[in-house]
Amino acid sequence: MFLTQTVPRQREIVEVLLRNGWDYMRRLLTGGKADEPQLPTPAVLKNILVDLGPVYVKLGQLMSTRPDLLNAAYIEELSTLQDEVPPVPWSDIEVVIRKQLKHPLEETFAKINPVAVAAGSIAQTHRATLADGREVALKVQRPGIDLTVAQDIALIQGIADLVARTEFGQTYEIKSIAEEFTKALEAELDFTREAGFTDQLRRNLAAGKWFNPTQIVVAQINWDLTTAKLMVMEWLDGVPILSANLSGHKNGKDADEERKAITTLLFRAFFQQLYIDGFFHADPHPGNLFYLKDGRVALLDCGMVGRLDPRTQQILTEMLLAIVDLDAQRCAQLTLQLADSTRPVILARLENDYDRMLRKYYNLDLSQINFSIIIYEILQVARNNKIRLPSNMGLYAKTL
């Protein structure tokens, strides 16, 4: 058995695995022989993560950004994980806020709504009014979550140590993957990091030349009040974009024109992030895209961002062109340029795999091709050929 200092939690994990029927991991955790890895089905894996609690739900969400590690069925299932848990009582949240403030709460805020507008595994959000009358959102870290994350990270690393002894663990460098995930979990606990990302995204989009930068909004951060456990930002009044009522005549447009204008705005804004800035919002699901009352569009929640260096941007741009040309040979060459490892690769096999993959897109018009799906397929071909690509490729595919 592993990590004896966390035996109660370890026993709980084994019970969850038994209850959900993941025999491979049960044998591994109890010292049995388990050389050939057997992942549970996508639905069972999702159930296991939900049963294990909020930190593992967050881990599942991070895993859903890694099509370089998991196939499409797992990515799709894990992408549905909802980071929603019952909110912490206001009395406990108030204690956290008071500890983070330099001045008394009563002097800082004119009003705070004690009912959370959203609650997740790491934090919950409350609407408030500053003493000067400005409306703000308070993102407050859940009390004690740092200790829970530290304990679960120790367990994740312990499991990775065990899996690393198998052939599967060595082939896929499981310890370095676990290290990536645990660093990402730890980073979620520092809200100044997210606040910095928010500022950077707002500056980048404000300089947009391909779209009207006044039509896209990223919340202003109040740095005087923001700490590692409390983020205070401008309140943006709107609704998730798929809930927006476009039946009116905002900006003189009818609903169809408005829908087309928003689509074009978002497309150009994300194109700039990916291929010009090399810094992008990596979790643009519909709940993080808000349609504001004044007709502008807001990007929310910059906790997950991706970065692409100029060389990678160039390779990915060439990859899009190679896909358009259905050029399997070029796709193979570009994949090897992106590769993270120096493991020997049979080039002819890689080219043949890409040729088979691209063949189904012959005779299709460009407008009929979903580039995100093709990028996922390229990552899967690379994985099947044991090529390890940088982790930001998963975020790139998810964002695209």
Tab-separated table of C-alpha atoms in Angstrom:
chain	number	residue	atom	x	y	z
A	1	MET	CA	0.000	0.000	0.000
A	2	PHE	CA	1.104	3.605	-0.493
A	3	LEU	CA	1.221	6.892	1.376
A	4	THR	CA	0.454	5.530	4.827
A	5	GLN	CA	0.034	9.051	6.216
A	6	THR	CA	-3.251	9.350	4.264
A	7	VAL	CA	-4.643	5.878	5.009
A	8	PRO	CA	-8.303	6.953	5.630
A	9	ARG	CA	-8.449	8.813	2.297
A	10	GLN	CA	-6.623	5.929	0.595
A	11	ARG	CA	-9.191	3.445	1.921
A	12	GLU	CA	-11.968	5.739	0.708
A	13	ILE	CA	-10.434	5.797	-2.796
A	14	VAL	CA	-10.161	1.988	-2.890
A	15	GLU	CA	-13.828	1.745	-1.829
A	16	VAL	CA	-14.876	4.117	-4.625
A	17	LEU	CA	-12.888	2.084	-7.179
A	18	LEU	CA	-14.425	-1.162	-5.918
A	19	ARG	CA	-17.919	0.301	-5.985
A	20	ASN	CA	-17.463	1.442	-9.577
A	21	GLY	CA	-15.730	-1.761	-10.692
A	22	TRP	CA	-12.267	-0.548	-11.805
A	23	ASP	CA	-10.426	-3.796	-11.140
A	24	TYR	CA	-7.096	-2.752	-12.666
A	25	MET	CA	-6.567	0.148	-10.249
A	26	ARG	CA	-7.896	-1.891	-7.318
A	27	ARG	CA	-5.216	-4.549	-7.986
A	28	LEU	CA	-2.564	-1.874	-8.356
A	29	LEU	CA	-3.460	-0.116	-5.091
A	30	THR	CA	-3.591	-3.357	-3.105
A	31	GLY	CA	-0.210	-4.619	-4.307
A	32	GLY	CA	-1.501	-7.086	-6.892
A	33	LYS	CA	-0.008	-7.696	-10.348
A	34	ALA	CA	-1.460	-5.287	-12.894
A	35	ASP	CA	0.883	-4.906	-15.845
A	36	GLU	CA	-1.622	-4.274	-18.610
A	37	PRO	CA	-3.467	-0.999	-17.983
A	38	GLN	CA	-7.220	-1.062	-18.353
A	39	LEU	CA	-9.011	2.261	-18.158
A	40	PRO	CA	-12.630	2.066	-17.053
A	41	THR	CA	-15.217	3.150	-19.599
A	42	PRO	CA	-15.572	6.951	-19.961
A	43	ALA	CA	-18.851	6.968	-17.997
A	44	VAL	CA	-17.355	4.899	-15.145
A	45	LEU	CA	-14.268	7.140	-14.976
A	46	LYS	CA	-16.520	10.191	-14.718
A	47	ASN	CA	-18.534	8.536	-11.909
A	48	ILE	CA	-15.325	7.683	-10.030
A	49	LEU	CA	-14.102	11.281	-10.202
A	50	VAL	CA	-17.477	12.631	-9.034
A	51	ASP	CA	-17.536	10.122	-6.138
A	52	LEU	CA	-14.004	11.105	-5.087
A	53	GLY	CA	-15.034	14.720	-4.645
A	54	PRO	CA	-14.429	18.276	-5.871
A	55	VAL	CA	-10.631	18.086	-6.299
A	56	TYR	CA	-10.995	15.033	-8.544
A	57	VAL	CA	-13.770	16.728	-10.512
A	58	LYS	CA	-11.298	19.556	-11.137
A	59	LEU	CA	-8.689	16.934	-12.114
A	60	GLY	CA	-11.194	15.434	-14.572
A	61	GLN	CA	-11.772	18.859	-16.093
A	62	LEU	CA	-8.018	19.245	-16.564
A	63	MET	CA	-7.880	15.764	-18.128
A	64	SER	CA	-10.589	16.840	-20.582
A	65	THR	CA	-8.093	19.341	-22.002
A	66	ARG	CA	-5.651	16.556	-22.921
A	67	PRO	CA	-6.696	14.821	-26.151
A	68	ASP	CA	-2.987	14.059	-26.523
A	69	LEU	CA	-3.467	11.554	-23.658
A	70	LEU	CA	-7.082	10.367	-23.943
A	71	ASN	CA	-9.259	9.503	-26.914
A	72	ALA	CA	-12.317	11.472	-28.018
A	73	ALA	CA	-14.852	9.409	-26.016
A	74	TYR	CA	-13.064	10.207	-22.731
A	75	ILE	CA	-12.573	13.873	-23.653
A	76	GLU	CA	-16.277	14.231	-24.468
A	77	GLU	CA	-17.421	12.540	-21.240
A	78	LEU	CA	-15.007	14.429	-18.966
A	79	SER	CA	-15.913	17.730	-20.640
A	80	THR	CA	-19.405	17.350	-19.146
A	81	LEU	CA	-18.079	17.364	-15.564
A	82	GLN	CA	-19.729	20.244	-13.743
A	83	ASP	CA	-17.628	22.095	-11.203
A	84	GLU	CA	-20.694	22.913	-9.126
A	85	VAL	CA	-21.039	22.110	-5.445
A	86	PRO	CA	-23.277	23.495	-2.669
A	87	PRO	CA	-22.031	26.929	-1.546
A	88	VAL	CA	-20.223	27.346	1.771
A	89	PRO	CA	-22.379	29.163	4.387
A	90	TRP	CA	-21.955	32.942	4.326
A	91	SER	CA	-20.656	33.003	7.929
A	92	ASP	CA	-17.595	30.933	6.848
A	93	ILE	CA	-17.048	32.933	3.644
A	94	GLU	CA	-17.229	36.212	5.578
A	95	VAL	CA	-14.336	35.054	7.792
A	96	VAL	CA	-12.176	34.412	4.682
A	97	ILE	CA	-13.007	37.835	3.197
A	98	ARG	CA	-12.229	39.680	6.451
A	99	LYS	CA	-8.835	37.942	6.727
A	100	GLN	CA	-7.917	39.027	3.186
A	101	LEU	CA	-8.861	42.708	3.555
A	102	LYS	CA	-6.446	45.411	4.752
A	103	HIS	CA	-9.335	47.478	6.159
A	104	PRO	CA	-12.571	46.487	7.923
A	105	LEU	CA	-15.171	44.877	5.686
A	106	GLU	CA	-17.737	47.549	6.601
A	107	GLU	CA	-15.408	50.315	5.370
A	108	THR	CA	-14.569	48.472	2.130
A	109	PHE	CA	-18.030	47.395	0.946
A	110	ALA	CA	-21.357	49.189	1.070
A	111	LYS	CA	-23.160	45.897	0.494
A	112	ILE	CA	-22.409	42.188	-0.112
A	113	ASN	CA	-25.062	39.709	-1.183
A	114	PRO	CA	-24.617	36.718	1.182
A	115	VAL	CA	-26.203	34.398	-1.419
A	116	ALA	CA	-23.553	33.089	-3.840
A	117	VAL	CA	-24.213	33.634	-7.555
A	118	ALA	CA	-21.993	30.636	-8.377
A	119	ALA	CA	-20.177	27.941	-6.392
A	120	GLY	CA	-17.385	25.625	-7.532
A	121	SER	CA	-14.921	23.201	-5.972
A	122	ILE	CA	-12.254	25.857	-5.394
A	123	ALA	CA	-14.244	29.064	-4.888
A	124	GLN	CA	-17.628	30.748	-4.894
A	125	THR	CA	-18.702	34.134	-6.212
A	126	HIS	CA	-20.734	36.870	-4.527
A	127	ARG	CA	-22.021	40.166	-5.868
A	128	ALA	CA	-21.052	43.261	-3.897
A	129	THR	CA	-21.001	47.053	-3.978
A	130	LEU	CA	-17.818	48.925	-3.050
A	131	ALA	CA	-17.922	51.874	-0.669
A	132	ASP	CA	-17.577	54.188	-3.695
A	133	GLY	CA	-20.669	52.648	-5.352
A	134	ARG	CA	-19.003	50.430	-7.979
A	135	GLU	CA	-20.549	46.995	-8.539
A	136	VAL	CA	-18.054	44.122	-8.221
A	137	ALA	CA	-17.860	40.342	-8.163
A	138	LEU	CA	-15.994	38.676	-5.278
A	139	LYS	CA	-14.401	35.315	-6.027
A	140	VAL	CA	-13.683	33.809	-2.600
A	141	GLN	CA	-11.651	30.650	-1.959
A	142	ARG	CA	-13.477	27.894	-0.078
A	143	PRO	CA	-12.179	27.587	3.508
A	144	GLY	CA	-9.760	24.651	3.921
A	145	ILE	CA	-9.631	23.790	0.218
A	146	ASP	CA	-5.842	24.305	0.188
A	147	LEU	CA	-5.428	21.461	2.719
A	148	THR	CA	-7.776	19.182	0.746
A	149	VAL	CA	-5.884	19.884	-2.491
A	150	ALA	CA	-2.511	19.228	-0.789
A	151	GLN	CA	-3.741	15.888	0.572
A	152	ASP	CA	-5.236	14.757	-2.733
A	153	ILE	CA	-2.133	15.862	-4.653
A	154	ALA	CA	-0.037	13.614	-2.399
A	155	LEU	CA	-2.350	10.720	-3.275
A	156	ILE	CA	-2.238	11.475	-7.014
A	157	GLN	CA	1.564	11.496	-6.884
A	158	GLY	CA	1.542	8.244	-4.906
A	159	ILE	CA	-0.672	6.562	-7.513
A	160	ALA	CA	1.609	7.931	-10.272
A	161	ASP	CA	4.627	6.376	-8.515
A	162	LEU	CA	2.865	3.002	-8.610
A	163	VAL	CA	1.745	3.289	-12.241
A	164	ALA	CA	5.269	4.432	-13.221
A	165	ARG	CA	6.524	0.932	-12.368
A	166	THR	CA	4.407	-0.576	-15.147
A	167	GLU	CA	5.358	-0.585	-18.826
A	168	PHE	CA	2.391	1.678	-19.536
A	169	GLY	CA	3.590	4.199	-16.936
A	170	GLN	CA	7.071	4.319	-18.426
A	171	THR	CA	5.850	4.560	-22.027
A	172	TYR	CA	3.624	7.526	-21.263
A	173	GLU	CA	5.932	9.173	-18.694
A	174	ILE	CA	3.111	9.044	-16.191
A	175	LYS	CA	5.054	10.791	-13.410
A	176	SER	CA	5.699	13.893	-15.499
A	177	ILE	CA	2.019	13.944	-16.533
A	178	ALA	CA	0.981	13.710	-12.859
A	179	GLU	CA	3.396	16.550	-12.100
A	180	GLU	CA	1.730	18.715	-14.785
A	181	PHE	CA	-1.724	18.041	-13.367
A	182	THR	CA	-0.725	18.659	-9.749
A	183	LYS	CA	0.981	21.950	-10.651
A	184	ALA	CA	-2.189	23.011	-12.472
A	185	LEU	CA	-4.277	22.131	-9.392
A	186	GLU	CA	-1.948	24.084	-7.092
A	187	ALA	CA	-2.017	27.072	-9.444
A	188	GLU	CA	-5.829	27.185	-9.147
A	189	LEU	CA	-5.362	28.194	-5.498
A	190	ASP	CA	-3.599	31.474	-6.312
A	191	PHE	CA	-6.139	34.000	-7.537
A	192	THR	CA	-3.457	36.641	-8.234
A	193	ARG	CA	-2.348	34.382	-11.079
A	194	GLU	CA	-5.833	34.351	-12.612
A	195	ALA	CA	-6.117	38.114	-12.059
A	196	GLY	CA	-2.839	38.619	-13.967
A	197	PHE	CA	-4.104	36.455	-16.847
A	198	THR	CA	-7.314	38.504	-16.907
A	199	ASP	CA	-5.354	41.753	-17.179
A	200	GLN	CA	-3.140	40.370	-19.949
A	201	LEU	CA	-6.107	39.135	-21.993
A	202	ARG	CA	-7.885	42.482	-21.622
A	203	ARG	CA	-4.768	44.403	-22.778
A	204	ASN	CA	-4.285	42.083	-25.760
A	205	LEU	CA	-7.891	42.286	-26.938
A	206	ALA	CA	-7.994	46.073	-26.443
A	207	ALA	CA	-5.313	46.252	-29.151
A	208	GLY	CA	-7.313	44.101	-31.595
A	209	LYS	CA	-7.085	45.226	-35.231
A	210	TRP	CA	-9.341	42.569	-36.832
A	211	PHE	CA	-12.457	43.428	-34.850
A	212	ASN	CA	-13.963	46.315	-32.904
A	213	PRO	CA	-12.203	46.031	-29.510
A	214	THR	CA	-14.940	48.074	-27.824
A	215	GLN	CA	-17.395	45.215	-28.505
A	216	ILE	CA	-15.526	42.627	-26.426
A	217	VAL	CA	-15.109	42.939	-22.659
A	218	VAL	CA	-12.806	41.404	-20.051
A	219	ALA	CA	-13.465	42.418	-16.436
A	220	GLN	CA	-11.259	45.019	-14.752
A	221	ILE	CA	-9.414	43.668	-11.689
A	222	ASN	CA	-9.384	45.641	-8.439
A	223	TRP	CA	-5.775	44.992	-7.430
A	224	ASP	CA	-6.070	46.924	-4.164
A	225	LEU	CA	-8.402	44.233	-2.818
A	226	THR	CA	-7.230	41.127	-4.704
A	227	THR	CA	-5.134	38.491	-2.889
A	228	ALA	CA	-4.269	34.828	-3.398
A	229	LYS	CA	-7.632	33.846	-1.833
A	230	LEU	CA	-9.851	36.757	-2.880
A	231	MET	CA	-10.301	38.218	-6.352
A	232	VAL	CA	-12.318	41.400	-6.731
A	233	MET	CA	-13.348	42.373	-10.253
A	234	GLU	CA	-15.795	44.496	-12.185
A	235	TRP	CA	-19.366	43.141	-12.187
A	236	LEU	CA	-20.552	42.412	-15.736
A	237	ASP	CA	-24.314	42.369	-16.191
A	238	GLY	CA	-25.379	39.774	-18.729
A	239	VAL	CA	-26.348	36.172	-19.446
A	240	PRO	CA	-24.544	33.100	-20.859
A	241	ILE	CA	-24.387	33.570	-24.603
A	242	LEU	CA	-26.679	30.657	-25.530
A	243	SER	CA	-29.367	32.115	-23.232
A	244	ALA	CA	-29.224	35.536	-24.888
A	245	ASN	CA	-32.423	37.005	-26.275
A	246	LEU	CA	-31.473	38.380	-29.703
A	247	SER	CA	-35.015	39.130	-30.824
A	248	GLY	CA	-34.564	42.882	-30.342
A	249	HIS	CA	-32.820	45.315	-32.658
A	250	LYS	CA	-29.591	46.063	-30.817
A	251	ASN	CA	-27.213	48.270	-32.786
A	252	GLY	CA	-29.809	48.503	-35.550
A	253	LYS	CA	-29.453	44.782	-36.412
A	254	ASP	CA	-32.102	42.081	-36.491
A	255	ALA	CA	-31.531	38.804	-34.581
A	256	ASP	CA	-29.820	36.960	-37.471
A	257	GLU	CA	-27.502	39.880	-38.198
A	258	GLU	CA	-26.671	40.199	-34.502
A	259	ARG	CA	-25.940	36.459	-34.232
A	260	LYS	CA	-23.641	36.633	-37.256
A	261	ALA	CA	-21.891	39.743	-35.884
A	262	ILE	CA	-21.251	38.037	-32.497
A	263	THR	CA	-19.964	34.881	-34.195
A	264	THR	CA	-17.584	36.913	-36.364
A	265	LEU	CA	-16.421	38.960	-33.363
A	266	LEU	CA	-15.622	35.855	-31.302
A	267	PHE	CA	-13.975	34.065	-34.225
A	268	ARG	CA	-11.665	37.011	-34.901
A	269	ALA	CA	-10.925	37.571	-31.208
A	270	PHE	CA	-9.889	33.935	-30.737
A	271	PHE	CA	-7.980	33.881	-34.012
A	272	GLN	CA	-5.936	36.818	-32.708
A	273	GLN	CA	-5.334	35.073	-29.364
A	274	LEU	CA	-4.157	31.824	-30.983
A	275	TYR	CA	-2.174	32.947	-34.008
A	276	ILE	CA	-1.060	36.511	-33.192
A	277	ASP	CA	-0.774	36.950	-29.420
A	278	GLY	CA	0.124	33.348	-28.509
A	279	PHE	CA	-1.873	33.790	-25.275
A	280	PHE	CA	-5.433	32.491	-25.226
A	281	HIS	CA	-8.472	31.898	-23.034
A	282	ALA	CA	-8.491	28.092	-22.924
A	283	ASP	CA	-11.962	27.427	-21.507
A	284	PRO	CA	-14.415	29.260	-23.790
A	285	HIS	CA	-17.476	27.116	-23.033
A	286	PRO	CA	-20.851	28.907	-23.384
A	287	GLY	CA	-21.026	29.676	-19.645
A	288	ASN	CA	-17.813	31.705	-19.898
A	289	LEU	CA	-19.065	33.791	-22.841
A	290	PHE	CA	-21.566	36.403	-21.655
A	291	TYR	CA	-23.920	38.533	-23.716
A	292	LEU	CA	-24.150	41.841	-21.868
A	293	LYS	CA	-27.250	44.023	-21.613
A	294	ASP	CA	-25.618	46.665	-23.826
A	295	GLY	CA	-24.987	44.153	-26.643
A	296	ARG	CA	-21.278	43.620	-26.024
A	297	VAL	CA	-19.716	40.191	-25.415
A	298	ALA	CA	-17.659	39.381	-22.311
A	299	LEU	CA	-15.060	36.656	-21.738
A	300	LEU	CA	-15.230	35.368	-18.143
A	301	ASP	CA	-12.994	33.149	-15.989
A	302	CYS	CA	-9.369	33.329	-17.082
A	303	GLY	CA	-8.292	30.556	-14.695
A	304	MET	CA	-7.287	28.347	-17.616
A	305	VAL	CA	-5.152	29.924	-20.328
A	306	GLY	CA	-2.770	28.573	-22.941
A	307	ARG	CA	0.438	29.905	-24.436
A	308	LEU	CA	1.986	29.293	-27.855
A	309	ASP	CA	5.483	30.482	-28.700
A	310	PRO	CA	6.104	31.961	-32.187
A	311	ARG	CA	7.677	28.727	-33.508
A	312	THR	CA	4.652	26.666	-32.390
A	313	GLN	CA	2.251	29.243	-33.849
A	314	GLN	CA	4.039	28.946	-37.199
A	315	ILE	CA	3.927	25.118	-37.121
A	316	LEU	CA	0.202	25.140	-36.242
A	317	THR	CA	-0.571	27.626	-39.010
A	318	GLU	CA	1.286	25.381	-41.478
A	319	MET	CA	-0.628	22.396	-40.046
A	320	LEU	CA	-3.944	24.078	-40.894
A	321	LEU	CA	-2.713	24.638	-44.450
A	322	ALA	CA	-1.525	21.012	-44.691
A	323	ILE	CA	-4.990	19.857	-43.566
A	324	VAL	CA	-6.644	22.047	-46.225
A	325	ASP	CA	-4.297	20.483	-48.814
A	326	LEU	CA	-4.943	16.976	-47.334
A	327	ASP	CA	-1.137	16.597	-47.248
A	328	ALA	CA	-0.442	13.599	-44.967
A	329	GLN	CA	3.325	13.786	-45.494
A	330	ARG	CA	3.439	17.418	-44.375
A	331	CYS	CA	1.201	16.664	-41.365
A	332	ALA	CA	3.652	13.956	-40.285
A	333	GLN	CA	6.667	16.271	-40.652
A	334	LEU	CA	4.968	19.036	-38.673
A	335	THR	CA	3.904	16.606	-35.917
A	336	LEU	CA	7.522	15.551	-35.455
A	337	GLN	CA	8.546	19.229	-35.274
A	338	LEU	CA	6.046	19.674	-32.436
A	339	ALA	CA	7.035	16.468	-30.611
A	340	ASP	CA	8.055	16.733	-26.975
A	341	SER	CA	10.173	13.577	-26.915
A	342	THR	CA	12.894	11.963	-29.005
A	343	ARG	CA	11.385	8.444	-29.008
A	344	PRO	CA	12.047	6.725	-32.394
A	345	VAL	CA	9.109	6.989	-34.801
A	346	ILE	CA	8.373	5.004	-37.969
A	347	LEU	CA	7.750	7.906	-40.351
A	348	ALA	CA	6.116	5.793	-43.091
A	349	ARG	CA	3.562	4.433	-40.605
A	350	LEU	CA	2.795	7.933	-39.296
A	351	GLU	CA	2.272	9.209	-42.873
A	352	ASN	CA	0.012	6.258	-43.700
A	353	ASP	CA	-2.065	6.855	-40.560
A	354	TYR	CA	-2.516	10.521	-41.508
A	355	ASP	CA	-3.358	9.585	-45.100
A	356	ARG	CA	-6.128	7.240	-43.881
A	357	MET	CA	-7.414	9.913	-41.500
A	358	LEU	CA	-7.470	12.691	-44.101
A	359	ARG	CA	-8.972	10.540	-46.848
A	360	LYS	CA	-12.495	10.946	-45.476
A	361	TYR	CA	-12.239	14.709	-46.053
A	362	TYR	CA	-11.641	14.379	-49.822
A	363	ASN	CA	-14.258	16.200	-51.918
A	364	LEU	CA	-15.539	18.159	-48.905
A	365	ASP	CA	-15.908	21.918	-49.159
A	366	LEU	CA	-13.774	23.912	-46.694
A	367	SER	CA	-16.934	25.137	-44.934
A	368	GLN	CA	-17.864	21.504	-44.181
A	369	ILE	CA	-14.619	20.761	-42.327
A	370	ASN	CA	-14.500	21.049	-38.517
A	371	PHE	CA	-10.860	21.895	-37.848
A	372	SER	CA	-11.156	21.228	-34.129
A	373	ILE	CA	-12.186	17.609	-34.811
A	374	ILE	CA	-9.280	17.181	-37.245
A	375	ILE	CA	-6.795	18.557	-34.689
A	376	TYR	CA	-8.189	16.054	-32.138
A	377	GLU	CA	-7.704	13.283	-34.724
A	378	ILE	CA	-4.134	14.422	-35.390
A	379	LEU	CA	-3.418	14.258	-31.649
A	380	GLN	CA	-4.908	10.754	-31.547
A	381	VAL	CA	-2.744	9.572	-34.457
A	382	ALA	CA	0.313	11.012	-32.677
A	383	ARG	CA	-0.692	9.212	-29.455
A	384	ASN	CA	-1.177	5.911	-31.322
A	385	ASN	CA	2.353	6.317	-32.676
A	386	LYS	CA	3.638	6.981	-29.117
A	387	ILE	CA	4.568	10.584	-29.970
A	388	ARG	CA	4.317	12.868	-26.944
A	389	LEU	CA	3.186	16.368	-27.887
A	390	PRO	CA	3.373	19.420	-25.581
A	391	SER	CA	0.445	19.694	-23.158
A	392	ASN	CA	-0.608	23.047	-24.637
A	393	MET	CA	-1.687	21.168	-27.802
A	394	GLY	CA	-4.626	19.789	-25.816
A	395	LEU	CA	-5.658	23.295	-24.729
A	396	TYR	CA	-5.235	24.493	-28.330
A	397	ALA	CA	-7.532	21.760	-29.687
A	398	LYS	CA	-10.135	22.340	-26.965
A	399	THR	CA	-10.147	26.109	-27.570
A	400	LEU	CA	-10.287	25.717	-31.343
